[in-house]
């Protein structure tokens, strides 16, 4: 098969390569150490308390539920990171979500972590569950819920209860998924109370372990409301719902038996049609993925060739580049990842010398900036991928769209609008990886969170906001200085510098990928060397949904 294999110019022995590698390894070590701490949930004492009840922790349950290979791909581990400090924190938002296989079948798992505030729902807990459900709905992934929750965290009930992306949306999603034929199985393995009691009953299969409780109101609330006294077991124990109410389908003695029953039920689920995306036998890249550490530089002053990154992600390092000599600050082209055909849109971080249209003069275009020509090219390429049913992968390291008189005269707003329109109306799966900067409208055009990527991942080097930290700090300092001057004060150079550093520090904290992951703006912070595996997993998930709507863009500015 004829294929354009990307060459490499990388020197792994160069000083810059080694410097970049050390920087990336340090960031990854910090991230992985923090993730390990988050996995401890509510801590050692809370884990011991769960074990004394004869119950496994959420992560122990998931380990028993899933096939050993390829393992559990956790989503949202940083949810609520650095938040809810006044309540002692909520590691991973008190719920574990992610993808794994049960008898070879890809499954979304949503498991309450009872070691974190008894599995209570914080605002981010509800949003994390909803994000997992949305991924399942978009990709037609079967869902298993492992329920062990005391319900809404009452001190924050106003932020959990009423809105469209709050607690009630979970049960709405249960109903919608059921109507769409997406299998859902619930195992009640602890408490399941109040509104949360609707979740299991709206699923296809309901299992319950001895010692668990399922009721709209617990014993204390029942006594307060109607004066009736009853134990938790009498009110809504496993025997009641298996023998009397008929609410549960399977009563199990303990966690291991319950999880084994779930596996047996999933194993007997019928096959479903798959998406019409092209898949062949996969081929490893021609170059080691670990070399990405040394190639990538998060120094804004340094350039690197994004083709070198692509060469270490795609099958056989083959890349059919689209309009390679036009709009060169955006790379577009066709490749395969894990055997799946994909279209790649990536920011090129090398400066390129080009000829200005209309005047014929040579000019320098800066890497990471989207110009009118590159936006036009990307829009046309994205439309072609939709026409041909080719999933899209976006690799971000973008400063934004070009500004200035020449850019405005070139029609940058019109060209940018065309690209945004094509991205917004794409009907093929979109997968986004934020490698470095992702600023301003460039974030939108490269399929940011608001543009419905099926999955959005970030490297530890990811940074995104409405503009770069230095630009934002300089702008905000200028605003503050003018305010002070109107009040009759004129800050000196030292005061301006102190103000700049203070604003920059706060702004940089907000640009950190952990800040984004805490708020579910990204699904996972991934090791750059595992980018290929993350994209393959996302494509496998997307292939479970056979529905590809008709592609329409509406009005395009031409």
Coordinates of C-alpha atoms in Angstrom, one line a residue:
X1 CA 0.0 0.0 0.0
X2 CA 1.4 3.4 -1.0
X3 CA 1.8 5.7 2.0
X4 CA 3.7 8.8 2.9
X5 CA 5.8 7.9 5.9
X6 CA 6.9 10.9 7.9
X7 CA 10.7 11.2 8.2
X8 CA 12.4 12.2 11.5
X9 CA 15.1 14.7 12.2
X10 CA 15.1 14.1 16.0
X11 CA 18.5 13.8 17.7
X12 CA 17.8 12.1 21.1
X13 CA 21.3 13.0 22.2
X14 CA 20.9 16.7 21.8
X15 CA 21.0 19.0 24.9
X16 CA 17.5 20.4 24.1
X17 CA 16.0 16.9 23.7
X18 CA 17.4 15.9 27.1
X19 CA 16.2 19.1 28.7
X20 CA 12.6 18.7 27.3
X21 CA 12.6 15.0 28.5
X22 CA 13.6 16.0 32.1
X23 CA 10.9 18.6 32.2
X24 CA 8.2 16.3 31.0
X25 CA 9.3 13.4 33.3
X26 CA 9.2 15.8 36.3
X27 CA 5.7 16.9 35.4
X28 CA 4.5 13.3 34.9
X29 CA 6.0 12.2 38.2
X30 CA 4.2 15.0 40.0
X31 CA 0.9 14.1 38.3
X32 CA 1.2 10.4 39.0
X33 CA 2.1 10.9 42.7
X34 CA -1.0 13.1 43.1
X35 CA -3.2 10.6 41.3
X36 CA -2.0 7.9 43.7
X37 CA -2.9 10.0 46.6
X38 CA -6.4 10.7 45.1
X39 CA -6.9 6.9 44.8
X40 CA -6.8 6.6 48.6
X41 CA -10.2 8.2 48.6
X42 CA -11.2 9.1 52.2
X43 CA -8.1 7.6 53.6
X44 CA -6.9 4.6 55.5
X45 CA -9.5 4.8 58.3
X46 CA -12.4 5.2 55.9
X47 CA -11.2 2.2 53.9
X48 CA -10.9 0.1 57.1
X49 CA -14.5 1.1 58.1
X50 CA -15.7 0.0 54.7
X51 CA -14.0 -3.4 55.1
X52 CA -15.4 -3.8 58.6
X53 CA -18.9 -3.6 57.0
X54 CA -17.9 -6.6 54.8
X55 CA -17.8 -4.3 51.8
X56 CA -15.1 -3.6 49.2
X57 CA -14.0 -0.1 48.3
X58 CA -15.1 1.3 44.9
X59 CA -11.7 0.7 43.3
X60 CA -11.5 -2.9 44.7
X61 CA -15.0 -3.5 43.2
X62 CA -13.9 -2.2 39.8
X63 CA -10.8 -4.4 39.9
X64 CA -12.9 -7.5 40.4
X65 CA -15.5 -6.5 37.9
X66 CA -13.3 -5.8 34.9
X67 CA -11.1 -8.0 32.8
X68 CA -7.4 -7.8 33.8
X69 CA -6.5 -6.6 30.3
X70 CA -6.4 -4.0 29.0
X71 CA -7.2 -2.5 32.4
X72 CA -9.2 0.4 33.7
X73 CA -9.0 3.8 31.9
X74 CA -10.1 6.2 34.6
X75 CA -11.8 9.4 33.7
X76 CA -12.2 12.4 35.9
X77 CA -9.7 11.4 38.6
X78 CA -8.9 15.0 39.3
X79 CA -12.6 16.0 39.7
X80 CA -13.0 18.4 42.6
X81 CA -9.2 18.6 43.1
X82 CA -8.4 21.5 45.4
X83 CA -12.1 22.1 46.0
X84 CA -14.5 21.8 49.0
X85 CA -11.7 22.4 51.5
X86 CA -14.1 23.7 54.0
X87 CA -15.7 20.3 54.1
X88 CA -12.5 18.3 54.2
X89 CA -12.3 17.9 50.4
X90 CA -13.8 15.3 48.1
X91 CA -11.1 13.2 46.3
X92 CA -12.2 12.4 42.8
X93 CA -15.5 14.0 43.7
X94 CA -16.4 10.8 45.7
X95 CA -17.2 8.7 42.6
X96 CA -14.9 6.7 40.3
X97 CA -15.7 6.6 36.6
X98 CA -14.0 5.1 33.6
X99 CA -13.9 2.5 30.8
X100 CA -12.9 -1.1 31.0
X101 CA -13.8 -4.5 29.5
X102 CA -16.1 -7.2 30.8
X103 CA -15.7 -10.4 28.9
X104 CA -14.2 -8.3 26.2
X105 CA -17.1 -5.9 26.0
X106 CA -16.3 -2.2 26.5
X107 CA -18.2 -0.8 29.5
X108 CA -18.5 2.5 31.3
X109 CA -18.3 2.0 35.1
X110 CA -19.7 4.5 37.6
X111 CA -18.9 3.6 41.2
X112 CA -19.7 5.6 44.3
X113 CA -16.7 5.8 46.7
X114 CA -18.3 5.4 50.2
X115 CA -14.9 6.2 51.8
X116 CA -15.5 9.9 50.8
X117 CA -18.3 11.3 52.9
X118 CA -20.3 8.1 52.7
X119 CA -20.5 8.5 48.9
X120 CA -22.5 11.7 49.2
X121 CA -23.1 13.7 46.1
X122 CA -21.2 17.1 46.0
X123 CA -22.0 19.4 43.0
X124 CA -19.0 18.0 41.1
X125 CA -20.1 14.4 41.9
X126 CA -23.3 14.9 40.0
X127 CA -21.5 16.6 37.1
X128 CA -18.9 13.8 36.9
X129 CA -21.6 11.1 36.8
X130 CA -23.5 13.1 34.1
X131 CA -20.3 13.4 32.0
X132 CA -19.7 9.7 32.2
X133 CA -23.4 9.1 31.2
X134 CA -23.0 11.6 28.3
X135 CA -19.9 9.7 27.0
X136 CA -21.9 6.5 27.3
X137 CA -24.9 8.0 25.4
X138 CA -22.8 9.6 22.6
X139 CA -20.9 6.3 22.0
X140 CA -23.6 3.8 22.9
X141 CA -21.4 2.2 25.7
X142 CA -23.1 -0.1 28.2
X143 CA -23.0 1.2 31.7
X144 CA -22.6 -0.5 35.1
X145 CA -23.4 1.5 38.2
X146 CA -21.9 0.3 41.6
X147 CA -24.1 2.1 44.0
X148 CA -23.0 2.9 47.6
X149 CA -24.1 6.4 48.5
X150 CA -25.8 8.3 51.3
X151 CA -27.4 10.7 48.7
X152 CA -27.0 14.5 48.3
X153 CA -24.5 16.3 50.5
X154 CA -27.0 18.4 52.3
X155 CA -24.9 21.5 53.1
X156 CA -24.5 22.1 49.4
X157 CA -27.9 20.9 48.3
X158 CA -28.7 24.1 46.4
X159 CA -25.8 23.4 44.0
X160 CA -26.7 19.7 43.6
X161 CA -30.4 19.5 43.3
X162 CA -32.2 21.7 40.8
X163 CA -30.3 22.7 37.6
X164 CA -30.1 21.0 34.2
X165 CA -26.7 19.5 35.0
X166 CA -27.4 18.6 38.6
X167 CA -28.6 15.5 40.4
X168 CA -31.9 15.0 38.7
X169 CA -30.3 14.9 35.2
X170 CA -28.8 11.5 36.2
X171 CA -32.2 9.9 36.3
X172 CA -33.3 11.7 33.2
X173 CA -30.2 10.2 31.5
X174 CA -31.1 6.7 32.8
X175 CA -34.5 7.0 31.0
X176 CA -33.0 8.4 27.8
X177 CA -30.3 5.7 27.6
X178 CA -33.0 3.0 28.2
X179 CA -35.1 4.4 25.3
X180 CA -32.0 4.3 23.1
X181 CA -31.3 0.7 23.9
X182 CA -28.0 1.3 25.8
X183 CA -27.7 -1.4 28.4
X184 CA -27.6 -0.4 32.0
X185 CA -26.9 -2.6 35.0
X186 CA -27.0 -1.5 38.7
X187 CA -25.5 -3.3 41.7
X188 CA -26.6 -1.8 45.0
X189 CA -23.7 -2.6 47.3
X190 CA -24.4 -0.2 50.3
X191 CA -26.8 2.6 50.8
X192 CA -29.1 3.9 48.0
X193 CA -31.4 6.5 49.4
X194 CA -33.8 9.4 48.6
X195 CA -33.9 10.5 44.9
X196 CA -30.9 8.3 44.2
X197 CA -33.1 5.3 44.7
X198 CA -34.6 5.9 41.3
X199 CA -31.3 5.3 39.5
X200 CA -31.1 1.5 39.9
X201 CA -34.8 1.0 39.3
X202 CA -34.5 2.7 35.9
X203 CA -31.9 0.2 34.7
X204 CA -32.2 -3.1 32.8
X205 CA -30.8 -5.3 35.6
X206 CA -30.9 -4.5 39.3
X207 CA -28.7 -6.5 41.8
X208 CA -28.5 -6.0 45.6
X209 CA -26.2 -7.4 48.3
X210 CA -27.3 -8.4 51.8
X211 CA -26.8 -5.6 54.3
X212 CA -27.6 -2.9 51.7
X213 CA -30.5 -0.5 51.8
X214 CA -32.8 0.9 49.1
X215 CA -35.4 3.4 50.2
X216 CA -36.8 6.8 49.3
X217 CA -36.5 7.9 53.0
X218 CA -34.3 6.3 55.7
X219 CA -35.5 5.2 59.1
X220 CA -34.8 8.6 60.8
X221 CA -36.7 10.5 58.1
X222 CA -39.6 8.1 58.1
X223 CA -40.0 8.4 61.8
X224 CA -39.8 12.2 61.6
X225 CA -42.3 12.4 58.7
X226 CA -45.0 9.9 59.6
X227 CA -43.9 8.6 63.1
X228 CA -43.3 5.1 61.9
X229 CA -40.4 3.1 63.4
X230 CA -38.5 0.6 61.3
X231 CA -35.0 -0.6 60.9
X232 CA -33.1 -0.1 57.7
X233 CA -33.4 -3.8 56.9
X234 CA -37.2 -3.8 57.5
X235 CA -37.6 -0.6 55.5
X236 CA -35.6 -1.5 52.4
X237 CA -33.2 -4.3 52.8
X238 CA -32.3 -6.8 50.1
X239 CA -34.8 -9.4 51.4
X240 CA -37.6 -6.9 51.2
X241 CA -36.9 -5.9 47.7
X242 CA -36.2 -9.4 46.4
X243 CA -39.1 -11.1 48.2
X244 CA -41.8 -8.5 48.9
X245 CA -41.5 -5.4 46.6
X246 CA -40.0 -7.3 43.7
X247 CA -37.8 -4.3 42.9
X248 CA -34.5 -6.1 42.6
X249 CA -33.7 -8.9 40.1
X250 CA -30.9 -10.6 41.9
X251 CA -30.1 -10.8 45.6
X252 CA -26.5 -11.6 46.3
X253 CA -24.8 -12.5 49.6
X254 CA -21.8 -10.2 49.3
X255 CA -19.7 -8.0 47.0
X256 CA -17.7 -10.7 45.2
X257 CA -20.8 -12.8 44.4
X258 CA -22.6 -9.7 43.2
X259 CA -19.7 -8.6 40.9
X260 CA -19.5 -12.1 39.5
X261 CA -23.2 -12.0 38.7
X262 CA -22.8 -8.7 36.9
X263 CA -20.0 -10.2 34.8
X264 CA -22.2 -13.1 33.9
X265 CA -25.1 -10.9 32.8
X266 CA -22.9 -8.6 30.7
X267 CA -21.3 -11.7 29.0
X268 CA -24.7 -12.7 27.7
X269 CA -25.6 -9.3 26.2
X270 CA -26.3 -9.5 22.5
X271 CA -24.1 -8.0 19.8
X272 CA -24.9 -4.6 18.3
X273 CA -24.3 -2.9 15.0
X274 CA -21.1 -0.9 14.7
X275 CA -20.2 2.4 13.2
X276 CA -19.3 2.7 9.5
X277 CA -15.7 3.9 10.1
X278 CA -12.9 2.1 8.4
X279 CA -10.7 -0.2 10.4
X280 CA -7.7 -2.4 9.4
X281 CA -5.1 -4.3 11.2
X282 CA -3.1 -1.9 13.3
X283 CA 0.6 -1.2 12.9
X284 CA 2.9 0.4 15.4
X285 CA 4.6 3.8 14.7
X286 CA 8.0 3.7 13.1
X287 CA 9.5 5.7 16.0
X288 CA 9.3 5.3 19.9
X289 CA 6.4 7.1 21.6
X290 CA 8.8 8.0 24.5
X291 CA 10.6 10.3 22.2
X292 CA 7.6 12.7 22.4
X293 CA 9.1 13.8 25.8
X294 CA 12.2 15.2 24.1
X295 CA 10.5 16.6 21.0
X296 CA 7.8 18.7 22.7
X297 CA 8.8 22.0 24.3
X298 CA 6.5 24.0 26.5
X299 CA 8.8 27.0 26.2
X300 CA 6.8 29.6 24.3
X301 CA 10.0 30.9 22.7
X302 CA 10.9 27.5 21.3
X303 CA 9.7 25.9 18.1
X304 CA 9.2 22.2 17.3
X305 CA 7.7 20.3 14.4
X306 CA 4.3 18.8 15.2
X307 CA 4.9 16.3 12.4
X308 CA 7.4 14.6 14.7
X309 CA 4.7 14.2 17.3
X310 CA 2.2 12.8 14.8
X311 CA 4.9 10.4 13.5
X312 CA 5.0 8.8 17.0
X313 CA 1.2 8.5 17.3
X314 CA -0.1 7.1 14.0
X315 CA 0.2 3.7 12.4
X316 CA 3.5 3.1 10.6
X317 CA 4.2 6.9 11.0
X318 CA 2.1 7.3 7.8
X319 CA 0.5 10.7 7.2
X320 CA -1.2 11.8 4.0
X321 CA -0.8 15.6 4.4
X322 CA -3.6 17.7 2.9
X323 CA -2.6 20.9 1.2
X324 CA 0.9 20.6 2.7
X325 CA 2.2 23.9 1.2
X326 CA -0.8 26.0 2.0
X327 CA -1.9 27.5 5.4
X328 CA 1.1 25.8 7.0
X329 CA 0.5 26.8 10.6
X330 CA -2.2 24.1 10.7
X331 CA -1.4 20.6 9.7
X332 CA -4.2 18.5 8.2
X333 CA -4.0 15.0 6.9
X334 CA -5.2 11.4 6.9
X335 CA -3.7 8.6 8.9
X336 CA -4.6 5.5 10.9
X337 CA -4.4 5.1 14.7
X338 CA -4.8 1.6 16.0
X339 CA -6.0 0.6 12.5
X340 CA -8.8 3.2 12.5
X341 CA -8.8 5.8 9.7
X342 CA -8.7 9.3 11.1
X343 CA -8.3 12.9 10.0
X344 CA -5.8 14.9 12.0
X345 CA -6.0 18.7 12.5
X346 CA -2.9 19.9 14.4
X347 CA -1.2 23.2 15.2
X348 CA 2.2 23.5 13.7
X349 CA 4.6 25.1 16.1
X350 CA 7.3 26.0 13.6
X351 CA 7.5 29.4 12.0
X352 CA 7.0 29.2 8.2
X353 CA 8.0 31.6 5.5
X354 CA 5.2 32.2 3.0
X355 CA 4.0 34.5 0.3
X356 CA 1.4 37.0 1.3
X357 CA -1.7 36.7 -1.0
X358 CA -2.4 39.7 -3.2
X359 CA 0.9 41.5 -2.7
X360 CA 3.3 38.6 -3.5
X361 CA 5.7 39.6 -0.7
X362 CA 7.3 37.0 1.5
X363 CA 6.4 37.1 5.2
X364 CA 6.9 35.0 8.3
X365 CA 3.9 33.2 9.8
X366 CA 4.3 32.3 13.5
X367 CA 3.9 28.7 14.7
X368 CA 0.8 28.1 16.8
X369 CA -1.1 30.9 15.2
X370 CA -4.1 30.4 13.0
X371 CA -4.1 32.6 9.9
X372 CA -6.8 33.0 7.3
X373 CA -5.3 30.5 4.9
X374 CA -4.8 27.8 7.6
X375 CA -8.4 28.3 8.8
X376 CA -9.8 28.0 5.3
X377 CA -7.8 24.8 4.7
X378 CA -8.9 23.3 8.0
X379 CA -12.5 24.1 7.4
X380 CA -12.4 22.4 4.0
X381 CA -10.5 19.4 5.4
X382 CA -13.0 18.9 8.2
X383 CA -15.9 19.0 5.8
X384 CA -14.2 16.4 3.7
X385 CA -13.8 14.1 6.7
X386 CA -17.5 14.4 7.5
X387 CA -18.3 13.7 3.8
X388 CA -16.2 10.5 3.9
X389 CA -17.1 9.4 7.4
X390 CA -13.6 9.8 8.9
X391 CA -13.3 10.5 12.6
X392 CA -11.3 13.7 13.6
X393 CA -8.4 14.0 16.0
X394 CA -7.4 17.5 17.1
X395 CA -3.9 18.2 18.6
X396 CA -3.8 21.6 20.3
X397 CA -0.9 23.9 20.8
X398 CA -2.5 27.1 19.6
X399 CA -2.0 30.8 20.6
X400 CA -5.1 31.9 18.8
X401 CA -6.1 33.6 15.6
X402 CA -3.8 36.2 14.0
X403 CA -4.6 39.8 14.7
X404 CA -3.7 43.1 13.2
X405 CA -4.5 45.1 10.0
X406 CA -3.1 42.6 7.5
X407 CA -5.0 39.7 9.2
X408 CA -8.3 41.7 9.3
X409 CA -7.9 42.6 5.6
X410 CA -7.2 38.9 4.8
X411 CA -10.7 38.1 6.2
X412 CA -9.5 36.3 9.3
X413 CA -12.9 36.6 11.0
X414 CA -14.7 35.1 8.0
X415 CA -12.2 32.3 7.7
X416 CA -12.3 31.6 11.4
X417 CA -16.1 31.5 11.4
X418 CA -16.0 29.0 8.6
X419 CA -13.6 26.7 10.6
X420 CA -15.7 27.0 13.7
X421 CA -18.9 26.2 11.7
X422 CA -17.3 23.1 10.3
X423 CA -16.2 21.9 13.7
X424 CA -19.5 22.7 15.4
X425 CA -21.5 20.8 12.8
X426 CA -19.3 17.8 12.4
X427 CA -21.2 14.6 12.8
X428 CA -18.2 12.2 12.9
X429 CA -16.6 11.5 16.3
X430 CA -14.2 14.2 17.4
X431 CA -11.3 13.5 19.8
X432 CA -9.3 16.4 21.3
X433 CA -5.8 16.3 22.8
X434 CA -4.5 19.5 24.4
X435 CA -0.7 19.2 24.2
X436 CA 0.3 22.8 25.0
X437 CA -1.4 26.1 24.8
X438 CA -5.0 26.4 23.8
X439 CA -6.0 30.0 24.0
X440 CA -8.9 32.2 23.0
X441 CA -10.9 31.4 19.9
X442 CA -8.2 29.0 18.8
X443 CA -9.4 26.7 21.6
X444 CA -12.9 26.8 20.1
X445 CA -11.8 26.3 16.5
X446 CA -9.7 23.3 17.5
X447 CA -12.7 21.6 19.1
X448 CA -12.6 22.7 22.7
X449 CA -15.0 21.4 25.3
X450 CA -17.9 23.6 24.0
X451 CA -17.8 21.8 20.6
X452 CA -18.7 18.4 21.9
X453 CA -15.6 16.2 21.4
X454 CA -16.4 12.6 22.3
X455 CA -13.3 12.7 24.6
X456 CA -11.0 15.6 25.6
X457 CA -7.6 14.7 27.0
X458 CA -4.7 17.0 28.2
X459 CA -1.0 16.5 28.6
X460 CA 0.6 17.7 31.8
X461 CA 2.0 20.6 29.7
X462 CA -1.5 21.8 28.7
X463 CA -2.3 25.5 29.3
X464 CA -5.5 27.1 28.3
X465 CA -7.4 30.3 28.9
X466 CA -8.9 33.3 27.0
X467 CA -5.3 34.5 26.4
X468 CA -1.7 33.7 27.6
X469 CA -0.9 34.5 31.2
X470 CA 1.6 37.3 30.3
X471 CA -0.9 39.0 28.0
X472 CA -3.7 38.7 30.5
X473 CA -1.6 40.0 33.4
X474 CA -0.3 42.9 31.3
X475 CA -3.9 43.8 30.3
X476 CA -5.3 43.5 33.8
X477 CA -2.4 45.6 35.3
X478 CA -3.2 48.3 32.8
X479 CA -6.8 48.3 33.8
X480 CA -5.9 48.4 37.5
X481 CA -3.4 51.2 37.0
X482 CA -6.1 53.3 35.2
X483 CA -8.5 52.7 38.1
X484 CA -5.9 53.9 40.6
X485 CA -5.1 56.9 38.5
X486 CA -8.8 57.9 38.5
X487 CA -8.7 57.6 42.3
X488 CA -5.8 60.0 42.3
X489 CA -3.0 57.5 42.8
X490 CA -0.1 56.8 40.5
X491 CA 1.6 53.5 41.2
X492 CA 5.4 53.4 40.8
X493 CA 7.3 50.8 38.8
X494 CA 7.8 48.5 41.8
X495 CA 4.1 48.5 42.6
X496 CA 3.2 47.7 39.0
X497 CA 5.7 44.8 39.0
X498 CA 4.2 43.4 42.2
X499 CA 0.7 43.7 40.8
X500 CA 1.8 42.0 37.6
X501 CA 3.4 39.1 39.4
X502 CA 0.4 38.6 41.7
X503 CA -2.1 38.6 38.7
X504 CA 0.2 36.3 36.7
X505 CA 0.5 33.8 39.5
X506 CA -3.2 33.5 40.0
X507 CA -3.8 33.3 36.2
X508 CA -1.2 30.6 35.8
X509 CA -2.8 28.5 38.5
X510 CA -6.1 28.7 36.5
X511 CA -4.3 27.6 33.3
X512 CA -2.9 24.5 34.9
X513 CA -4.5 21.3 33.5
X514 CA -5.3 20.1 37.0
X515 CA -7.5 23.2 37.5
X516 CA -9.3 22.3 34.3
X517 CA -9.6 18.6 35.2
X518 CA -10.9 19.5 38.7
X519 CA -13.9 21.2 36.9
X520 CA -14.3 18.4 34.3
X521 CA -13.1 20.6 31.4
X522 CA -10.9 17.7 30.4
X523 CA -11.7 14.0 30.9
X524 CA -8.2 12.9 31.8
X525 CA -4.6 14.2 32.0
X526 CA -2.6 11.6 30.0
X527 CA 1.0 10.6 29.6
X528 CA 2.1 12.0 26.2
X529 CA 3.8 8.7 25.4
X530 CA 0.3 7.1 25.9
X531 CA -1.5 9.5 23.6
X532 CA -1.9 6.8 20.9
X533 CA -3.5 4.4 23.4
X534 CA -5.9 7.0 24.6
X535 CA -7.0 7.9 21.1
X536 CA -7.4 4.2 20.2
X537 CA -9.6 3.7 23.2
X538 CA -11.7 6.7 22.3
X539 CA -12.1 5.4 18.7
X540 CA -13.1 1.9 19.9
X541 CA -15.7 3.6 22.1
X542 CA -17.0 5.8 19.3
X543 CA -17.3 2.8 17.0
X544 CA -20.0 1.3 19.2
X545 CA -22.4 4.0 18.0
X546 CA -23.5 3.2 14.4
X547 CA -25.5 6.4 14.0
X548 CA -23.9 9.1 11.8
X549 CA -26.4 11.9 11.1
X550 CA -26.5 13.8 7.8
X551 CA -23.7 16.5 7.6
X552 CA -25.0 20.1 7.2
X553 CA -23.2 23.3 7.8
X554 CA -25.8 25.9 7.2
X555 CA -24.6 29.3 6.0
X556 CA -20.8 29.5 5.4
X557 CA -19.2 33.0 4.9
X558 CA -17.4 32.8 1.6

